[in-house]
């Protein structure tokens, strides 16, 4: 958590840069990142707050030209550590390590939001909101990821959250992880769970094809009809609960759309890497 | 050590004071409230014929879709919608709005004109790609000329002006002058392209895969 040498007084003279993936196809992909940036701007904690994206503008290579501050905190709005946070972002931002000194600037590269333990808080809140009045003991909570080598560490981030929620005392009947493209497959959600109520939360940064269409089809909420569901987009989240396979299923929007993600970004800023002991000249 | 002598908002104020008015498809007009931004084609339209907005964030929504409702991931695309006016009371708000209409245009222009920005030659951009885009490193100089001419056309595809060469010391010789003219009219701030965007990298991948397939590779 917060460290004395990277304090809130430092933030007020610093820039926060939130990095997202973005999309050239899905207009909702960058929306949560912008919303979290707007919220953090409103709080006035930083001198300036900017966003940059891999697939949208501004791009990673131009965002540093958009800020005035000499101190910069960079937070990847990504769900896990992996190819993007370890290879692409450092390369495109020309980072030298956790702390970079370049052009008179100090850039602190924080961990991605999805691996912060405070994501647990969001998942618990989301589960309570989506199935109001249902006792946790009668809920199986399913946290869904993509799986496969596309993002080798997303499964690790989800498994970690499953353990944290089990240990949290929240009292869920059970908490399990499931994936679109690897075992345990989310398509077998009824075999993976036993409680009469099943809450399914996609562990993604934004809503898009996966949460609007792919996962609902795998769950059996909708038929596979490309285009038809995209046209309605968020509609699939508004039809809860679904009576399916003898259970009551509640389906959530992507966890990254939660407004509390702004707090997780701040948690990662508070945990920012320290000044190296021998900064470059 | 301070990076800049002036903030970007101060740089914008200086540009406006010197008569700067146009960026991409937008025009900035002095008004009683401060500044009014419009599509350049709507500069002479009666105010009552335009939908008024009053926050910088409105620029993000105005620029998100084209007139046909299609998503605009590329903000340099010359299809900004008409029929709106954005009234802003401070230069700081104007700066925020500009960064939604033409992301990083102000910062890129200031950094470039002050010698603090180094554009990446397109072959270097392709050569540093990894993962599914690593294959773009196979584009030769003529491939690069073809892909940029096809995808970045100023009139139809993108109003950014490219500041990068094909390779170090090898400028583009096949593009219309407006695409590489970095000093347009005195009242216009060029929307500079300092590094090829991800759309071009993706197009380059498609191009080289097709070319190799056609060659039986």
GROMACS .gro file of C-alpha atoms in nm:
model
  498
    1UNK     CA    1   0.000   0.000   0.000
    2UNK     CA    2   0.095   0.368   0.026
    3UNK     CA    3   0.462   0.437   0.072
    4UNK     CA    4   0.605   0.737   0.248
    5UNK     CA    5   0.847   0.837  -0.029
    6UNK     CA    6   0.578   0.840  -0.301
    7UNK     CA    7   0.320   1.041  -0.117
    8UNK     CA    8   0.006   1.223  -0.216
    9UNK     CA    9   0.199   1.551  -0.206
   10UNK     CA   10   0.411   1.411  -0.490
   11UNK     CA   11   0.098   1.326  -0.688
   12UNK     CA   12  -0.021   1.685  -0.697
   13UNK     CA   13   0.283   1.786  -0.899
   14UNK     CA   14   0.277   1.473  -1.111
   15UNK     CA   15   0.100   1.328  -1.409
   16UNK     CA   16  -0.097   1.006  -1.408
   17UNK     CA   17  -0.094   0.819  -1.738
   18UNK     CA   18  -0.338   0.531  -1.772
   19UNK     CA   19  -0.258   0.286  -2.051
   20UNK     CA   20  -0.523   0.074  -2.217
   21UNK     CA   21  -0.544  -0.167  -2.508
   22UNK     CA   22  -0.825   0.004  -2.698
   23UNK     CA   23  -0.976  -0.125  -3.020
   24UNK     CA   24  -1.023  -0.024  -3.381
   25UNK     CA   25  -1.348  -0.226  -3.389
   26UNK     CA   26  -1.518  -0.193  -3.052
   27UNK     CA   27  -1.611   0.162  -2.948
   28UNK     CA   28  -1.666   0.047  -2.587
   29UNK     CA   29  -1.317  -0.090  -2.540
   30UNK     CA   30  -1.156   0.232  -2.420
   31UNK     CA   31  -1.466   0.367  -2.242
   32UNK     CA   32  -1.383   0.236  -1.892
   33UNK     CA   33  -1.028   0.371  -1.916
   34UNK     CA   34  -1.160   0.717  -2.005
   35UNK     CA   35  -1.420   0.699  -1.728
   36UNK     CA   36  -1.160   0.613  -1.465
   37UNK     CA   37  -0.942   0.899  -1.595
   38UNK     CA   38  -1.237   1.139  -1.575
   39UNK     CA   39  -1.306   1.031  -1.217
   40UNK     CA   40  -0.944   1.076  -1.112
   41UNK     CA   41  -0.933   1.418  -1.283
   42UNK     CA   42  -1.240   1.519  -1.084
   43UNK     CA   43  -1.067   1.421  -0.761
   44UNK     CA   44  -0.787   1.665  -0.844
   45UNK     CA   45  -0.517   1.442  -0.699
   46UNK     CA   46  -0.280   1.492  -0.991
   47UNK     CA   47  -0.160   1.790  -1.187
   48UNK     CA   48  -0.281   1.609  -1.499
   49UNK     CA   49  -0.430   1.277  -1.606
   50UNK     CA   50  -0.393   1.133  -1.956
   51UNK     CA   51  -0.479   0.808  -2.129
   52UNK     CA   52  -0.302   0.629  -2.413
   53UNK     CA   53  -0.381   0.316  -2.609
   54UNK     CA   54  -0.227   0.042  -2.822
   55UNK     CA   55  -0.508   0.046  -3.078
   56UNK     CA   56  -0.645   0.398  -3.040
   57UNK     CA   57  -0.518   0.751  -3.006
   58UNK     CA   58  -0.326   0.893  -2.838
   59UNK     CA   59  -0.070   0.619  -2.889
   60UNK     CA   60   0.183   0.509  -2.630
   61UNK     CA   61   0.468   0.682  -2.815
   62UNK     CA   62   0.303   1.024  -2.810
   63UNK     CA   63   0.146   1.041  -2.466
   64UNK     CA   64   0.460   1.176  -2.298
   65UNK     CA   65   0.439   1.477  -2.531
   66UNK     CA   66   0.096   1.553  -2.384
   67UNK     CA   67   0.208   1.619  -2.029
   68UNK     CA   68   0.384   1.904  -1.854
   69UNK     CA   69   0.493   1.729  -1.534
   70UNK     CA   70   0.844   1.613  -1.456
   71UNK     CA   71   0.709   1.322  -1.253
   72UNK     CA   72   0.488   1.063  -1.416
   73UNK     CA   73   0.305   0.761  -1.279
   74UNK     CA   74   0.214   0.509  -1.548
   75UNK     CA   75  -0.058   0.255  -1.464
   76UNK     CA   76  -0.148  -0.016  -1.716
   77UNK     CA   77  -0.524  -0.068  -1.718
   78UNK     CA   78  -0.464  -0.432  -1.804
   79UNK     CA   79  -0.603  -0.737  -1.632
   80UNK     CA   80  -0.276  -0.923  -1.584
   81UNK     CA   81   0.098  -0.919  -1.627
   82UNK     CA   82   0.206  -1.059  -1.958
   83UNK     CA   83   0.309  -0.974  -2.310
   84UNK     CA   84   0.170  -0.621  -2.303
   85UNK     CA   85   0.287  -0.512  -1.960
   86UNK     CA   86   0.629  -0.678  -1.988
   87UNK     CA   87   0.715  -0.631  -2.357
   88UNK     CA   88   0.495  -0.388  -2.549
   89UNK     CA   89   0.441  -0.107  -2.299
   90UNK     CA   90   0.805  -0.078  -2.181
   91UNK     CA   91   0.924  -0.088  -2.544
   92UNK     CA   92   0.678   0.174  -2.668
   93UNK     CA   93   0.734   0.407  -2.371
   94UNK     CA   94   1.112   0.346  -2.391
   95UNK     CA   95   1.124   0.257  -2.022
   96UNK     CA   96   1.452   0.159  -1.860
   97UNK     CA   97   1.298  -0.037  -1.574
   98UNK     CA   98   1.050   0.023  -1.292
   99UNK     CA   99   1.180   0.381  -1.263
  100UNK     CA  100   1.298   0.565  -1.574
  101UNK     CA  101   1.490   0.891  -1.591
  102UNK     CA  102   1.475   1.044  -1.936
  103UNK     CA  103   1.463   1.395  -2.076
  104UNK     CA  104   1.451   1.547  -1.730
  105UNK     CA  105   1.157   1.334  -1.634
  106UNK     CA  106   1.106   1.058  -1.379
  107UNK     CA  107   0.862   0.790  -1.490
  108UNK     CA  108   0.736   0.530  -1.244
  109UNK     CA  109   0.591   0.220  -1.407
  110UNK     CA  110   0.328   0.064  -1.184
  111UNK     CA  111   0.182  -0.286  -1.189
  112UNK     CA  112  -0.134  -0.349  -1.394
  113UNK     CA  113  -0.463  -0.295  -1.212
  114UNK     CA  114  -0.583  -0.654  -1.245
  115UNK     CA  115  -0.317  -0.804  -1.018
  116UNK     CA  116  -0.378  -0.571  -0.723
  117UNK     CA  117  -0.532  -0.750  -0.424
  118UNK     CA  118  -0.797  -0.478  -0.403
  119UNK     CA  119  -0.962  -0.627  -0.712
  120UNK     CA  120  -1.116  -0.864  -0.457
  121UNK     CA  121  -1.317  -0.574  -0.314
  122UNK     CA  122  -1.466  -0.504  -0.656
  123UNK     CA  123  -1.559  -0.865  -0.720
  124UNK     CA  124  -1.737  -0.887  -0.384
  125UNK     CA  125  -1.923  -0.563  -0.448
  126UNK     CA  126  -2.023  -0.674  -0.797
  127UNK     CA  127  -2.151  -1.009  -0.671
  128UNK     CA  128  -2.360  -0.839  -0.402
  129UNK     CA  129  -2.505  -0.586  -0.648
  130UNK     CA  130  -2.596  -0.829  -0.919
  131UNK     CA  131  -2.781  -1.077  -0.697
  132UNK     CA  132  -2.943  -0.855  -0.431
  133UNK     CA  133  -3.110  -1.036  -0.147
  134UNK     CA  134  -2.956  -1.372  -0.229
  135UNK     CA  135  -2.757  -1.508   0.069
  136UNK     CA  136  -2.390  -1.557  -0.031
  137UNK     CA  137  -2.403  -1.910   0.105
  138UNK     CA  138  -2.649  -1.993  -0.174
  139UNK     CA  139  -2.429  -1.846  -0.447
  140UNK     CA  140  -2.161  -2.006  -0.660
  141UNK     CA  141  -1.936  -1.724  -0.780
  142UNK     CA  142  -1.771  -1.790  -1.117
  143UNK     CA  143  -1.489  -1.563  -1.229
  144UNK     CA  144  -1.435  -1.597  -1.603
  145UNK     CA  145  -1.119  -1.530  -1.801
  146UNK     CA  146  -1.009  -1.588  -2.156
  147UNK     CA  147  -0.747  -1.856  -2.102
  148UNK     CA  148  -0.496  -1.984  -2.358
  149UNK     CA  149  -0.157  -1.843  -2.442
  150UNK     CA  150  -0.309  -1.516  -2.560
  151UNK     CA  151  -0.249  -1.392  -2.210
  152UNK     CA  152  -0.044  -1.638  -2.018
  153UNK     CA  153  -0.090  -1.479  -1.678
  154UNK     CA  154  -0.460  -1.394  -1.682
  155UNK     CA  155  -0.535  -1.734  -1.537
  156UNK     CA  156  -0.288  -1.667  -1.254
  157UNK     CA  157  -0.459  -1.336  -1.174
  158UNK     CA  158  -0.800  -1.505  -1.164
  159UNK     CA  159  -0.684  -1.802  -0.956
  160UNK     CA  160  -0.535  -1.554  -0.710
  161UNK     CA  161  -0.868  -1.371  -0.681
  162UNK     CA  162  -1.052  -1.698  -0.626
  163UNK     CA  163  -0.821  -1.778  -0.333
  164UNK     CA  164  -0.855  -1.427  -0.190
  165UNK     CA  165  -1.235  -1.438  -0.204
  166UNK     CA  166  -1.246  -1.785  -0.048
  167UNK     CA  167  -1.027  -1.652   0.235
  168UNK     CA  168  -1.219  -1.324   0.267
  169UNK     CA  169  -1.496  -1.454   0.488
  170UNK     CA  170  -1.755  -1.334   0.236
  171UNK     CA  171  -1.925  -1.669   0.282
  172UNK     CA  172  -1.998  -1.771  -0.077
  173UNK     CA  173  -2.118  -2.124  -0.124
  174UNK     CA  174  -1.825  -2.167  -0.356
  175UNK     CA  175  -1.590  -1.963  -0.569
  176UNK     CA  176  -1.449  -2.106  -0.892
  177UNK     CA  177  -1.250  -1.992  -1.194
  178UNK     CA  178  -1.350  -2.077  -1.549
  179UNK     CA  179  -1.223  -1.987  -1.896
  180UNK     CA  180  -1.348  -1.942  -2.246
  181UNK     CA  181  -1.081  -2.149  -2.415
  182UNK     CA  182  -0.923  -2.375  -2.156
  183UNK     CA  183  -1.026  -2.601  -1.870
  184UNK     CA  184  -1.222  -2.558  -1.660
  185UNK     CA  185  -1.443  -2.437  -1.945
  186UNK     CA  186  -1.710  -2.182  -1.863
  187UNK     CA  187  -1.944  -2.369  -2.097
  188UNK     CA  188  -1.959  -2.637  -1.824
  189UNK     CA  189  -2.060  -2.386  -1.556
  190UNK     CA  190  -2.342  -2.608  -1.430
  191UNK     CA  191  -2.097  -2.896  -1.371
  192UNK     CA  192  -1.845  -2.669  -1.201
  193UNK     CA  193  -2.094  -2.532  -0.949
  194UNK     CA  194  -2.346  -2.668  -0.701
  195UNK     CA  195  -2.532  -2.372  -0.548
  196UNK     CA  196  -2.885  -2.284  -0.665
  197UNK     CA  197  -2.766  -1.936  -0.767
  198UNK     CA  198  -2.471  -1.879  -0.997
  199UNK     CA  199  -2.308  -1.535  -1.036
  200UNK     CA  200  -2.078  -1.505  -1.339
  201UNK     CA  201  -1.832  -1.215  -1.353
  202UNK     CA  202  -1.606  -1.168  -1.658
  203UNK     CA  203  -1.255  -1.071  -1.544
  204UNK     CA  204  -1.196  -0.830  -1.832
  205UNK     CA  205  -1.102  -0.463  -1.852
  206UNK     CA  206  -1.390  -0.364  -2.081
  207UNK     CA  207  -1.706  -0.498  -2.231
  208UNK     CA  208  -1.679  -0.617  -2.588
  209UNK     CA  209  -1.727  -0.919  -2.804
  210UNK     CA  210  -1.626  -1.158  -2.522
  211UNK     CA  211  -1.867  -1.025  -2.260
  212UNK     CA  212  -2.148  -0.918  -2.495
  213UNK     CA  213  -2.152  -1.224  -2.711
  214UNK     CA  214  -1.898  -1.505  -2.665
  215UNK     CA  215  -1.948  -1.577  -2.294
  216UNK     CA  216  -2.332  -1.547  -2.312
  217UNK     CA  217  -2.327  -1.807  -2.591
  218UNK     CA  218  -2.097  -2.036  -2.388
  219UNK     CA  219  -2.323  -1.997  -2.084
  220UNK     CA  220  -2.628  -2.075  -2.295
  221UNK     CA  221  -2.792  -1.736  -2.231
  222UNK     CA  222  -2.821  -1.660  -2.599
  223UNK     CA  223  -2.801  -1.831  -2.933
  224UNK     CA  224  -2.492  -1.786  -3.144
  225UNK     CA  225  -2.612  -1.511  -3.374
  226UNK     CA  226  -2.327  -1.281  -3.461
  227UNK     CA  227  -2.437  -0.922  -3.492
  228UNK     CA  228  -2.776  -0.959  -3.329
  229UNK     CA  229  -2.635  -0.944  -2.979
  230UNK     CA  230  -2.378  -0.680  -3.058
  231UNK     CA  231  -2.659  -0.457  -3.173
  232UNK     CA  232  -2.809  -0.470  -2.823
  233UNK     CA  233  -2.479  -0.486  -2.640
  234UNK     CA  234  -2.552  -0.424  -2.271
  235UNK     CA  235  -2.898  -0.583  -2.296
  236UNK     CA  236  -2.757  -0.921  -2.193
  237UNK     CA  237  -2.667  -0.778  -1.850
  238UNK     CA  238  -3.019  -0.647  -1.791
  239UNK     CA  239  -3.212  -0.972  -1.813
  240UNK     CA  240  -3.099  -1.120  -1.482
  241UNK     CA  241  -3.171  -1.367  -1.345
  242UNK     CA  242  -3.168  -1.632  -1.613
  243UNK     CA  243  -3.347  -1.960  -1.532
  244UNK     CA  244  -3.116  -2.216  -1.690
  245UNK     CA  245  -3.016  -2.578  -1.636
  246UNK     CA  246  -3.215  -2.587  -1.313
  247UNK     CA  247  -3.037  -2.285  -1.167
  248UNK     CA  248  -3.077  -1.914  -1.134
  249UNK     CA  249  -2.789  -1.746  -1.319
  250UNK     CA  250  -2.683  -1.382  -1.281
  251UNK     CA  251  -2.449  -1.244  -1.547
  252UNK     CA  252  -2.233  -0.936  -1.484
  253UNK     CA  253  -2.067  -0.681  -1.708
  254UNK     CA  254  -1.685  -0.691  -1.722
  255UNK     CA  255  -1.532  -0.618  -1.382
  256UNK     CA  256  -1.318  -0.340  -1.534
  257UNK     CA  257  -1.628  -0.129  -1.601
  258UNK     CA  258  -1.685  -0.086  -1.226
  259UNK     CA  259  -1.644   0.272  -1.109
  260UNK     CA  260  -1.431   0.149  -0.818
  261UNK     CA  261  -1.158   0.065  -1.069
  262UNK     CA  262  -1.045   0.427  -1.024
  263UNK     CA  263  -0.955   0.331  -0.665
  264UNK     CA  264  -0.760   0.029  -0.787
  265UNK     CA  265  -0.562   0.259  -1.017
  266UNK     CA  266  -0.485   0.474  -0.713
  267UNK     CA  267  -0.384   0.163  -0.518
  268UNK     CA  268  -0.131   0.083  -0.789
  269UNK     CA  269  -0.003   0.444  -0.783
  270UNK     CA  270   0.039   0.417  -0.406
  271UNK     CA  271   0.241   0.101  -0.461
  272UNK     CA  272   0.454   0.264  -0.733
  273UNK     CA  273   0.815   0.150  -0.764
  274UNK     CA  274   1.073   0.339  -0.565
  275UNK     CA  275   1.336   0.576  -0.691
  276UNK     CA  276   1.638   0.371  -0.791
  277UNK     CA  277   1.940   0.423  -0.569
  278UNK     CA  278   2.162   0.549  -0.852
  279UNK     CA  279   1.950   0.738  -1.101
  280UNK     CA  280   2.091   0.794  -1.444
  281UNK     CA  281   2.237   1.136  -1.503
  282UNK     CA  282   1.537   2.010  -1.398
  283UNK     CA  283   1.232   2.142  -1.574
  284UNK     CA  284   1.142   1.985  -1.901
  285UNK     CA  285   0.953   2.276  -2.054
  286UNK     CA  286   0.980   2.646  -2.006
  287UNK     CA  287   0.610   2.681  -2.077
  288UNK     CA  288   0.314   2.453  -2.015
  289UNK     CA  289   0.128   2.315  -2.314
  290UNK     CA  290  -0.166   2.541  -2.228
  291UNK     CA  291   0.069   2.841  -2.244
  292UNK     CA  292   0.206   2.717  -2.576
  293UNK     CA  293  -0.151   2.693  -2.707
  294UNK     CA  294  -0.227   3.043  -2.581
  295UNK     CA  295   0.080   3.174  -2.766
  296UNK     CA  296  -0.026   3.002  -3.088
  297UNK     CA  297  -0.377   3.148  -3.059
  298UNK     CA  298  -0.235   3.493  -2.985
  299UNK     CA  299  -0.033   3.468  -3.307
  300UNK     CA  300  -0.348   3.399  -3.506
  301UNK     CA  301  -0.359   3.020  -3.488
  302UNK     CA  302  -0.712   2.904  -3.572
  303UNK     CA  303  -0.719   2.567  -3.751
  304UNK     CA  304  -0.625   2.209  -3.662
  305UNK     CA  305  -0.732   1.922  -3.886
  306UNK     CA  306  -1.101   1.970  -3.963
  307UNK     CA  307  -1.172   2.210  -3.678
  308UNK     CA  308  -1.162   2.586  -3.645
  309UNK     CA  309  -1.119   2.781  -3.322
  310UNK     CA  310  -1.308   3.110  -3.302
  311UNK     CA  311  -1.271   3.375  -3.031
  312UNK     CA  312  -1.606   3.432  -2.860
  313UNK     CA  313  -1.760   3.634  -2.579
  314UNK     CA  314  -1.734   3.326  -2.353
  315UNK     CA  315  -1.374   3.252  -2.446
  316UNK     CA  316  -1.338   3.011  -2.737
  317UNK     CA  317  -1.576   2.838  -2.971
  318UNK     CA  318  -1.474   2.530  -3.167
  319UNK     CA  319  -1.658   2.417  -3.481
  320UNK     CA  320  -1.613   2.194  -3.780
  321UNK     CA  321  -1.430   2.415  -4.029
  322UNK     CA  322  -1.720   2.375  -4.276
  323UNK     CA  323  -1.956   2.522  -4.013
  324UNK     CA  324  -1.742   2.830  -3.947
  325UNK     CA  325  -1.995   3.063  -4.113
  326UNK     CA  326  -2.312   2.881  -4.003
  327UNK     CA  327  -2.560   3.063  -3.780
  328UNK     CA  328  -2.499   2.958  -3.419
  329UNK     CA  329  -2.865   2.865  -3.384
  330UNK     CA  330  -2.826   2.601  -3.655
  331UNK     CA  331  -2.562   2.416  -3.452
  332UNK     CA  332  -2.597   2.201  -3.139
  333UNK     CA  333  -2.414   2.371  -2.854
  334UNK     CA  334  -2.187   2.183  -2.612
  335UNK     CA  335  -1.997   2.328  -2.318
  336UNK     CA  336  -1.753   2.073  -2.181
  337UNK     CA  337  -1.419   1.952  -2.318
  338UNK     CA  338  -1.541   1.594  -2.278
  339UNK     CA  339  -1.814   1.664  -2.533
  340UNK     CA  340  -1.533   1.663  -2.791
  341UNK     CA  341  -1.469   1.298  -2.711
  342UNK     CA  342  -1.830   1.209  -2.794
  343UNK     CA  343  -1.852   1.436  -3.101
  344UNK     CA  344  -1.543   1.274  -3.248
  345UNK     CA  345  -1.632   0.913  -3.163
  346UNK     CA  346  -1.864   0.833  -3.456
  347UNK     CA  347  -1.893   0.958  -3.813
  348UNK     CA  348  -2.211   1.091  -3.973
  349UNK     CA  349  -2.315   0.736  -4.063
  350UNK     CA  350  -2.276   0.623  -3.702
  351UNK     CA  351  -1.957   0.430  -3.770
  352UNK     CA  352  -1.692   0.423  -3.498
  353UNK     CA  353  -1.389   0.647  -3.566
  354UNK     CA  354  -1.086   0.478  -3.409
  355UNK     CA  355  -0.863   0.702  -3.621
  356UNK     CA  356  -0.920   1.062  -3.514
  357UNK     CA  357  -0.724   1.193  -3.811
  358UNK     CA  358  -0.985   1.052  -4.049
  359UNK     CA  359  -1.139   1.338  -4.250
  360UNK     CA  360  -1.495   1.252  -4.151
  361UNK     CA  361  -1.554   1.455  -3.837
  362UNK     CA  362  -1.927   1.515  -3.802
  363UNK     CA  363  -2.082   1.857  -3.869
  364UNK     CA  364  -2.354   2.048  -3.692
  365UNK     CA  365  -2.210   2.124  -3.348
  366UNK     CA  366  -2.032   2.403  -3.169
  367UNK     CA  367  -1.825   2.369  -2.853
  368UNK     CA  368  -1.813   2.670  -2.623
  369UNK     CA  369  -1.521   2.675  -2.380
  370UNK     CA  370  -1.439   2.946  -2.128
  371UNK     CA  371  -1.068   2.883  -2.075
  372UNK     CA  372  -0.764   2.798  -2.284
  373UNK     CA  373  -0.704   2.501  -2.051
  374UNK     CA  374  -1.047   2.365  -2.144
  375UNK     CA  375  -0.970   2.426  -2.510
  376UNK     CA  376  -0.648   2.230  -2.472
  377UNK     CA  377  -0.840   1.936  -2.322
  378UNK     CA  378  -1.094   1.947  -2.605
  379UNK     CA  379  -0.819   1.954  -2.870
  380UNK     CA  380  -0.668   1.643  -2.715
  381UNK     CA  381  -1.001   1.465  -2.769
  382UNK     CA  382  -1.048   1.587  -3.128
  383UNK     CA  383  -0.685   1.533  -3.231
  384UNK     CA  384  -0.511   1.337  -2.955
  385UNK     CA  385  -0.158   1.458  -2.880
  386UNK     CA  386  -0.162   1.701  -3.176
  387UNK     CA  387  -0.068   1.999  -2.957
  388UNK     CA  388   0.198   1.811  -2.761
  389UNK     CA  389   0.346   1.650  -3.071
  390UNK     CA  390   0.366   1.984  -3.252
  391UNK     CA  391   0.526   2.161  -2.955
  392UNK     CA  392   0.776   1.879  -2.896
  393UNK     CA  393   0.860   1.855  -3.265
  394UNK     CA  394   0.909   2.226  -3.320
  395UNK     CA  395   1.126   2.243  -3.007
  396UNK     CA  396   1.341   1.954  -3.126
  397UNK     CA  397   1.232   1.720  -2.849
  398UNK     CA  398   1.060   1.460  -3.067
  399UNK     CA  399   1.232   1.205  -3.286
  400UNK     CA  400   1.000   1.054  -3.548
  401UNK     CA  401   1.054   0.684  -3.613
  402UNK     CA  402   1.135   0.588  -3.973
  403UNK     CA  403   0.859   0.352  -4.081
  404UNK     CA  404   1.097   0.060  -4.131
  405UNK     CA  405   1.217   0.103  -3.772
  406UNK     CA  406   0.858   0.102  -3.648
  407UNK     CA  407   0.795  -0.221  -3.836
  408UNK     CA  408   1.126  -0.374  -3.729
  409UNK     CA  409   1.056  -0.333  -3.359
  410UNK     CA  410   0.717  -0.508  -3.371
  411UNK     CA  411   0.680  -0.837  -3.190
  412UNK     CA  412   0.419  -1.108  -3.167
  413UNK     CA  413   0.168  -1.114  -3.452
  414UNK     CA  414   0.312  -0.793  -3.602
  415UNK     CA  415   0.673  -0.912  -3.617
  416UNK     CA  416   0.615  -1.005  -3.982
  417UNK     CA  417   0.591  -0.634  -4.073
  418UNK     CA  418   0.970  -0.625  -4.039
  419UNK     CA  419   0.976  -0.798  -4.378
  420UNK     CA  420   0.839  -0.496  -4.568
  421UNK     CA  421   1.108  -0.351  -4.792
  422UNK     CA  422   1.128   0.017  -4.884
  423UNK     CA  423   0.896  -0.015  -5.183
  424UNK     CA  424   0.646  -0.211  -4.973
  425UNK     CA  425   0.652   0.072  -4.720
  426UNK     CA  426   0.588   0.332  -4.990
  427UNK     CA  427   0.292   0.131  -5.119
  428UNK     CA  428   0.135   0.066  -4.779
  429UNK     CA  429   0.161   0.429  -4.670
  430UNK     CA  430   0.024   0.559  -5.002
  431UNK     CA  431  -0.270   0.318  -4.977
  432UNK     CA  432  -0.358   0.370  -4.613
  433UNK     CA  433  -0.262   0.720  -4.513
  434UNK     CA  434  -0.402   0.929  -4.803
  435UNK     CA  435  -0.450   1.286  -4.678
  436UNK     CA  436  -0.766   1.354  -4.878
  437UNK     CA  437  -0.955   1.040  -4.787
  438UNK     CA  438  -0.794   0.855  -4.494
  439UNK     CA  439  -0.599   1.065  -4.247
  440UNK     CA  440  -0.525   1.433  -4.189
  441UNK     CA  441  -0.209   1.363  -3.995
  442UNK     CA  442   0.107   1.474  -4.175
  443UNK     CA  443   0.385   1.221  -4.156
  444UNK     CA  444   0.712   1.341  -4.007
  445UNK     CA  445   0.890   1.009  -4.061
  446UNK     CA  446   1.088   0.887  -4.361
  447UNK     CA  447   1.088   0.538  -4.512
  448UNK     CA  448   1.426   0.479  -4.351
  449UNK     CA  449   1.697   0.707  -4.216
  450UNK     CA  450   1.793   0.935  -4.507
  451UNK     CA  451   1.525   0.791  -4.737
  452UNK     CA  452   1.226   1.028  -4.760
  453UNK     CA  453   0.897   0.933  -4.922
  454UNK     CA  454   0.890   1.031  -5.290
  455UNK     CA  455   0.546   0.895  -5.379
  456UNK     CA  456   0.312   1.097  -5.157
  457UNK     CA  457   0.121   1.418  -5.235
  458UNK     CA  458   0.292   1.721  -5.080
  459UNK     CA  459   0.020   1.789  -4.822
  460UNK     CA  460   0.095   1.455  -4.657
  461UNK     CA  461   0.452   1.550  -4.575
  462UNK     CA  462   0.424   1.930  -4.552
  463UNK     CA  463   0.479   1.995  -4.183
  464UNK     CA  464   0.439   2.372  -4.212
  465UNK     CA  465   0.099   2.443  -4.368
  466UNK     CA  466  -0.082   2.779  -4.358
  467UNK     CA  467   0.031   3.018  -4.082
  468UNK     CA  468  -0.302   2.987  -3.899
  469UNK     CA  469  -0.296   2.605  -3.907
  470UNK     CA  470  -0.134   2.371  -3.657
  471UNK     CA  471  -0.035   2.056  -3.843
  472UNK     CA  472  -0.158   1.728  -3.697
  473UNK     CA  473   0.176   1.552  -3.696
  474UNK     CA  474   0.230   1.180  -3.722
  475UNK     CA  475   0.556   1.112  -3.538
  476UNK     CA  476   0.523   0.733  -3.532
  477UNK     CA  477   0.312   0.508  -3.751
  478UNK     CA  478  -0.017   0.418  -3.582
  479UNK     CA  479  -0.139   0.068  -3.502
  480UNK     CA  480  -0.385   0.081  -3.792
  481UNK     CA  481  -0.096   0.118  -4.035
  482UNK     CA  482   0.101  -0.158  -3.863
  483UNK     CA  483  -0.203  -0.385  -3.892
  484UNK     CA  484  -0.245  -0.295  -4.260
  485UNK     CA  485   0.123  -0.365  -4.320
  486UNK     CA  486   0.076  -0.710  -4.170
  487UNK     CA  487  -0.214  -0.782  -4.406
  488UNK     CA  488  -0.013  -0.649  -4.700
  489UNK     CA  489   0.297  -0.860  -4.641
  490UNK     CA  490   0.096  -1.175  -4.568
  491UNK     CA  491  -0.088  -1.135  -4.899
  492UNK     CA  492   0.232  -1.062  -5.085
  493UNK     CA  493   0.404  -1.368  -4.940
  494UNK     CA  494   0.102  -1.586  -5.008
  495UNK     CA  495   0.095  -1.466  -5.370
  496UNK     CA  496   0.464  -1.553  -5.397
  497UNK     CA  497   0.395  -1.899  -5.256
  498UNK     CA  498   0.587  -1.831  -4.933
   0.00000   0.00000   0.00000
